[in-house]
mmCIF file with all atom_site columns, C-alpha atoms in Angstrom:
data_model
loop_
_atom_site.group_PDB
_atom_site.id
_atom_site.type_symbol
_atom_site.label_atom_id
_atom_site.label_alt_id
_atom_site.label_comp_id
_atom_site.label_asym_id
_atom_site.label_entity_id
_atom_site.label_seq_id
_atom_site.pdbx_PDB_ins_code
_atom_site.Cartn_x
_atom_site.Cartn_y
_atom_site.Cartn_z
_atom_site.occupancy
_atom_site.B_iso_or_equiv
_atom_site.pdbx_formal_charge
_atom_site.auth_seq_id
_atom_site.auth_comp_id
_atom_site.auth_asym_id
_atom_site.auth_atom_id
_atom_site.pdbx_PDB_model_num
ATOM 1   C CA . UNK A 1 1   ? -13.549 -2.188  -0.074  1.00 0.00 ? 1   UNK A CA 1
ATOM 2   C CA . UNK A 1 2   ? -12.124 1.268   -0.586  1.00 0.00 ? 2   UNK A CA 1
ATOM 3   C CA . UNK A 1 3   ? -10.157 0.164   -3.706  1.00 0.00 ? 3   UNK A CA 1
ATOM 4   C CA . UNK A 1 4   ? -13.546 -0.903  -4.879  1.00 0.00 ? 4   UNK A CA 1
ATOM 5   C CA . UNK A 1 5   ? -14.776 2.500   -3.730  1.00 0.00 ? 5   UNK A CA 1
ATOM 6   C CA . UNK A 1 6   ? -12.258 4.221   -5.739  1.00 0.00 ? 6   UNK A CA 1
ATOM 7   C CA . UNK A 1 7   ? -12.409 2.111   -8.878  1.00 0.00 ? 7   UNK A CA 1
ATOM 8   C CA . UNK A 1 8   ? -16.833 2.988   -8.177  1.00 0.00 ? 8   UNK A CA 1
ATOM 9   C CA . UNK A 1 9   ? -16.367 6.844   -8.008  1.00 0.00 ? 9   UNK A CA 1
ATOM 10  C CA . UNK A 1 10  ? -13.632 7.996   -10.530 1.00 0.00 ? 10  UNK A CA 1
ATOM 11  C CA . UNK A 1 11  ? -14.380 11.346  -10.245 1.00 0.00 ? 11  UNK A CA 1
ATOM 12  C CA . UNK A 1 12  ? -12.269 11.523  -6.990  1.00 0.00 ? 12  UNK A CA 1
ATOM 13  C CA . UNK A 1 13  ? -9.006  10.211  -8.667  1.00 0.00 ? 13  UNK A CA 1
ATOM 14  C CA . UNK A 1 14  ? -9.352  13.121  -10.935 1.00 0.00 ? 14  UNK A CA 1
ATOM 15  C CA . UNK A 1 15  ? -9.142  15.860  -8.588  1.00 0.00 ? 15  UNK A CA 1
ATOM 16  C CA . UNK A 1 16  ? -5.810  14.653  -7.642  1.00 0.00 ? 16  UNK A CA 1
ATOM 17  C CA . UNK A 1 17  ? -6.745  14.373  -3.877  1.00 0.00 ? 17  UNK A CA 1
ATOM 18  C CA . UNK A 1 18  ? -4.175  12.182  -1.379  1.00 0.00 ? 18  UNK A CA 1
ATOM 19  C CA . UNK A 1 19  ? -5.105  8.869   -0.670  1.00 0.00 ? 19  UNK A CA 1
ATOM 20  C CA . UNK A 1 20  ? -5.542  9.565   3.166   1.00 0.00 ? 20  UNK A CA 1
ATOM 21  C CA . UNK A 1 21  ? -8.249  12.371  1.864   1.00 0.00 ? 21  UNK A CA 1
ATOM 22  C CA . UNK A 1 22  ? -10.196 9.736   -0.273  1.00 0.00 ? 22  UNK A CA 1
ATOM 23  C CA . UNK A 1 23  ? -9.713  7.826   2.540   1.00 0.00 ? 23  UNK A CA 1
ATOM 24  C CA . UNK A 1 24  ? -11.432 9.994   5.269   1.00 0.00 ? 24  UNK A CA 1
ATOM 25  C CA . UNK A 1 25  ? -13.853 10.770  2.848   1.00 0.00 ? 25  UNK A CA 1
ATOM 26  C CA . UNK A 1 26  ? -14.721 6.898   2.455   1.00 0.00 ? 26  UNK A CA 1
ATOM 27  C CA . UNK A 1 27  ? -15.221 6.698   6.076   1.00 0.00 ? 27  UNK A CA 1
ATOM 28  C CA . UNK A 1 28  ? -17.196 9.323   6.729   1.00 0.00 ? 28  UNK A CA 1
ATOM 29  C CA . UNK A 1 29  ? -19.716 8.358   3.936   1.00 0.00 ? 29  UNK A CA 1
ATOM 30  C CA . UNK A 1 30  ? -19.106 4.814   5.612   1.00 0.00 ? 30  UNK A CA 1
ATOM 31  C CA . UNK A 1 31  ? -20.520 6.305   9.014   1.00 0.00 ? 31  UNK A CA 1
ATOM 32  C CA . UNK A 1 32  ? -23.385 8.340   7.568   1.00 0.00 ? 32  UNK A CA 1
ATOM 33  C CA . UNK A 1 33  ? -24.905 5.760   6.060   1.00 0.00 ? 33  UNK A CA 1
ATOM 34  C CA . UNK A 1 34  ? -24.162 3.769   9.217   1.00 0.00 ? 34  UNK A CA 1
ATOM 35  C CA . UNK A 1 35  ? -25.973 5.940   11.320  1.00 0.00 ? 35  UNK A CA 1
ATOM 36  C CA . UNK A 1 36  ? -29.022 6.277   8.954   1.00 0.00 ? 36  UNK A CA 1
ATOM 37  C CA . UNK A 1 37  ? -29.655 2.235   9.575   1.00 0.00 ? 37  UNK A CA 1
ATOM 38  C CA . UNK A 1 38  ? -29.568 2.538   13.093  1.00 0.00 ? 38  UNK A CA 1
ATOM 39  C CA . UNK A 1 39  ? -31.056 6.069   13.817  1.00 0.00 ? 39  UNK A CA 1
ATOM 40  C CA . UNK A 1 40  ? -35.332 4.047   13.364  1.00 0.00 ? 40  UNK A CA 1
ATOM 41  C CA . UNK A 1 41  ? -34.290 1.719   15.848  1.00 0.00 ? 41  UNK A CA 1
ATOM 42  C CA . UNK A 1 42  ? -32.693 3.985   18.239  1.00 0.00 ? 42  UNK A CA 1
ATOM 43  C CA . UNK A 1 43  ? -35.044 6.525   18.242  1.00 0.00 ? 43  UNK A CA 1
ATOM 44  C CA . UNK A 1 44  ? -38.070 3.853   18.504  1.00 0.00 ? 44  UNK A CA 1
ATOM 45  C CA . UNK A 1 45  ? -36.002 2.117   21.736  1.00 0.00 ? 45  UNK A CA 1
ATOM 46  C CA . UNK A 1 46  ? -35.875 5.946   23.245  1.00 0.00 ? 46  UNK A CA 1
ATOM 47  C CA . UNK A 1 47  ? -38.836 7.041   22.598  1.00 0.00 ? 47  UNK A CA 1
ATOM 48  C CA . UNK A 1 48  ? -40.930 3.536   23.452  1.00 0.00 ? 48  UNK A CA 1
ATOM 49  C CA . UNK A 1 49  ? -38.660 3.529   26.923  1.00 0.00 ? 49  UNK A CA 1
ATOM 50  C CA . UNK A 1 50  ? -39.672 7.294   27.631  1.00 0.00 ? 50  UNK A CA 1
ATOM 51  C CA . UNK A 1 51  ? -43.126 6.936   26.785  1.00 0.00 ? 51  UNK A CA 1
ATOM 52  C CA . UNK A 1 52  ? -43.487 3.898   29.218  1.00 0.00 ? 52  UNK A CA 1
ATOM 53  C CA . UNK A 1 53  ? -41.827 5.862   31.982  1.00 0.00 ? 53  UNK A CA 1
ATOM 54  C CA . UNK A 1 54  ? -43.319 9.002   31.429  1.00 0.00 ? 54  UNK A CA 1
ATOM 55  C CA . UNK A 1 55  ? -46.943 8.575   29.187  1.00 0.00 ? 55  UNK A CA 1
ATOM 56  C CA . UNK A 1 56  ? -48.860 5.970   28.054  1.00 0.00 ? 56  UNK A CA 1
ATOM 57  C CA . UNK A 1 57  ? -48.457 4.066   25.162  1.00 0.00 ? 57  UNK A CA 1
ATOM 58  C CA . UNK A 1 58  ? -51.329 4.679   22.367  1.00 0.00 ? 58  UNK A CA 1
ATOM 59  C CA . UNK A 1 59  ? -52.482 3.694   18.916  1.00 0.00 ? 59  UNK A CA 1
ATOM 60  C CA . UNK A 1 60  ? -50.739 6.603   17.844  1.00 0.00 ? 60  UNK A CA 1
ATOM 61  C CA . UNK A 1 61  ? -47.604 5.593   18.860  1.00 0.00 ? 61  UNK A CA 1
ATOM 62  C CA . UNK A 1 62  ? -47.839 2.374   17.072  1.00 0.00 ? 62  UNK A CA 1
ATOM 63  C CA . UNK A 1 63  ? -49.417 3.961   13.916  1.00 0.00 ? 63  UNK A CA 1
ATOM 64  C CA . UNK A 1 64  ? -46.488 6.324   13.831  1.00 0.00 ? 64  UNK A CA 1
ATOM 65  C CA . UNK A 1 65  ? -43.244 4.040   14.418  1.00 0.00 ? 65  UNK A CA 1
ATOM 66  C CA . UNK A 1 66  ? -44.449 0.966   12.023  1.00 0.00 ? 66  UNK A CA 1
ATOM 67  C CA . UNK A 1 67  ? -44.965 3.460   9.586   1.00 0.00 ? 67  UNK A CA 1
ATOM 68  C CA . UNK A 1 68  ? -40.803 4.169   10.093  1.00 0.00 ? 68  UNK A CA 1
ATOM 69  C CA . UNK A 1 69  ? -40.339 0.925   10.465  1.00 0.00 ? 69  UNK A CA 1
ATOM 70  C CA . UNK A 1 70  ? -41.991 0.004   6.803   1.00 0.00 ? 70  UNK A CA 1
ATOM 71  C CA . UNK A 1 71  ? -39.695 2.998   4.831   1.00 0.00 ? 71  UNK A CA 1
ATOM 72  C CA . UNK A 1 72  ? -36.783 1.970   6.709   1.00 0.00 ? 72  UNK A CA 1
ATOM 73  C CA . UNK A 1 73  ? -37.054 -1.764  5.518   1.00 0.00 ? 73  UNK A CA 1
ATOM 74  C CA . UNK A 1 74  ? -38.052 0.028   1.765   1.00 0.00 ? 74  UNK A CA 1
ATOM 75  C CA . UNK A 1 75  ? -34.498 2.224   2.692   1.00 0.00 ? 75  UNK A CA 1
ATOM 76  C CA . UNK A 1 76  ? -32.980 -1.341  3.033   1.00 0.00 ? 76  UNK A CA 1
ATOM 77  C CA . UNK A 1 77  ? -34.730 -2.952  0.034   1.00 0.00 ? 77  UNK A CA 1
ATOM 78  C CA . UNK A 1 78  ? -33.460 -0.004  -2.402  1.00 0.00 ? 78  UNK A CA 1
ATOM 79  C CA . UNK A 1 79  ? -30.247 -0.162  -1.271  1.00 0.00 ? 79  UNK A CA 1
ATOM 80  C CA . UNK A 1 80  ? -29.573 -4.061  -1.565  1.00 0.00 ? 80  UNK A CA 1
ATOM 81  C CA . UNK A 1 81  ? -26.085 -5.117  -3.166  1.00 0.00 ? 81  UNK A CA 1
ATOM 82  C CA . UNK A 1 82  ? -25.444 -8.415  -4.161  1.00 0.00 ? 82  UNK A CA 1
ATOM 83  C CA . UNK A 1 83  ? -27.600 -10.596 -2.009  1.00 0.00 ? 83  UNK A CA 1
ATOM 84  C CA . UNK A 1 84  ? -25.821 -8.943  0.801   1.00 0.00 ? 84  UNK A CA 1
ATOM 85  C CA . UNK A 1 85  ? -26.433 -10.951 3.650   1.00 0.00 ? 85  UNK A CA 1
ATOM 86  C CA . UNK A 1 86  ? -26.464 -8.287  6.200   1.00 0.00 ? 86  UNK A CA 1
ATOM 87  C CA . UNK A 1 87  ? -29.540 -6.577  4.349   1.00 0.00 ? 87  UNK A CA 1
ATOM 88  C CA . UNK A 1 88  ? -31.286 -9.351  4.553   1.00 0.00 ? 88  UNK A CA 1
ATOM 89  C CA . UNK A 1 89  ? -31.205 -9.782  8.204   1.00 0.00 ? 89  UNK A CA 1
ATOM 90  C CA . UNK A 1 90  ? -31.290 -6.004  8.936   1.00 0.00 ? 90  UNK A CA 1
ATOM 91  C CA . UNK A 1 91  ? -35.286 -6.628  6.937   1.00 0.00 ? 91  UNK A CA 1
ATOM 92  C CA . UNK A 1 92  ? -35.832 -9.675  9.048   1.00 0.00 ? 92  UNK A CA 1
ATOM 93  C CA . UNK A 1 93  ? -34.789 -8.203  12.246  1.00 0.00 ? 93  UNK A CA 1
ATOM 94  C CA . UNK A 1 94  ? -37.118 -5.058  11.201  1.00 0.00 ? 94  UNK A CA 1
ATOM 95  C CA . UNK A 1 95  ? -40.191 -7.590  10.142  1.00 0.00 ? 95  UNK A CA 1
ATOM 96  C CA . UNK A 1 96  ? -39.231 -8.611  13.987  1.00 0.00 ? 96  UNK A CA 1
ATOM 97  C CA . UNK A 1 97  ? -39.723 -5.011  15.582  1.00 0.00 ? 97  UNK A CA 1
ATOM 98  C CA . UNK A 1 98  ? -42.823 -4.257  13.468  1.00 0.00 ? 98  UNK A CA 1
ATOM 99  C CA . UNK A 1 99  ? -44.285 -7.444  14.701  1.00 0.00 ? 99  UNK A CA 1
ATOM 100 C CA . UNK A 1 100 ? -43.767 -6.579  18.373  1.00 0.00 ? 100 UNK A CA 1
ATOM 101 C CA . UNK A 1 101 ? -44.794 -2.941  17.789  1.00 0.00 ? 101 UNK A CA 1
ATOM 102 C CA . UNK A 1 102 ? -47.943 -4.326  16.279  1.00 0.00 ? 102 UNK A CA 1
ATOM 103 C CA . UNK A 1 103 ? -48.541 -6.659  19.429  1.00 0.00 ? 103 UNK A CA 1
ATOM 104 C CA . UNK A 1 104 ? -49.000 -3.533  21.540  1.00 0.00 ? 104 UNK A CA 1
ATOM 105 C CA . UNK A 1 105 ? -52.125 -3.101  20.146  1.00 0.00 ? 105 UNK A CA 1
ATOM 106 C CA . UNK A 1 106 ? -53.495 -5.976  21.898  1.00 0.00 ? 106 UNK A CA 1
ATOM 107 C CA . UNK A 1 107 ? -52.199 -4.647  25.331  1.00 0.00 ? 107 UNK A CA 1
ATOM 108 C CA . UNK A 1 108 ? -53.474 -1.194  24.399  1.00 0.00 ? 108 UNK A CA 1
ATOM 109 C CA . UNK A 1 109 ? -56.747 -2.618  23.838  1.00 0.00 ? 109 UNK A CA 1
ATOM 110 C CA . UNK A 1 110 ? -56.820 -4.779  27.024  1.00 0.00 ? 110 UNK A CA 1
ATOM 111 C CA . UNK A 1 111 ? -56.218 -1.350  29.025  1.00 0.00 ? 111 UNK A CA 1
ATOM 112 C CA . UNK A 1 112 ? -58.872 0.223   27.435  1.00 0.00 ? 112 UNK A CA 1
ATOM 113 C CA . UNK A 1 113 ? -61.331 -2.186  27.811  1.00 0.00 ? 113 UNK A CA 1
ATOM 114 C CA . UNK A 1 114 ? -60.910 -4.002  31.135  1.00 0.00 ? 114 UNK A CA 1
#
């Protein structure tokens, strides 16, 4: 893959860099875009967990995280490569959360209305 990489991005075998350079490079890019995958569902598993400990749950809270949910399966959808099979379960999975974050509305409305 970072052969690949290199043959992708010629622009680094012209500044004459050393391979383990291009190569820390690679991984750090590698991470970053790591990270931005994961950060939505991290920050919705925080945030969900602190707001059931601390607060109550609201439409506002549901509003607000399927909305992330929906541009980070369009963050997946523009970034598909080659009927990658990976992206295609990272969208299922995400159908999955948005699903489940939907279903709070029923149990929000339940509370409300007793």
């Amino acid at each position: 893959m970072f052969n690949n990489w290199l043959k992708d991005n010629k622009q680094y075998t012209i500044a004459n860099l050393e391979n383990a350079d291009l190569f820390n490079t690679y991984i750090s890019i590698n991470l970053s875009l790591y990270f931005q995958r994961i950060i939505v569902p991290i920050g919705l598993g925080i945030h969900t967990y602190l707001a059931y400990v601390k607060l109550r749950i609201n439409k506002l809270f549901v509003f607000i995280w399927t909305v992330l949910l929906i541009g980070s399966i369009l963050y997946t959808v523009v970034g598909l490569k080659n009927l990658a099979v990976f992206s295609y379960m990272y969208i299922g999975l995400y159908i999955i959360v948005i699903f489940t974050v939907l279903s709070l509305l029923t149990v929000i409305e339940k509370c409300e209305n007793p």
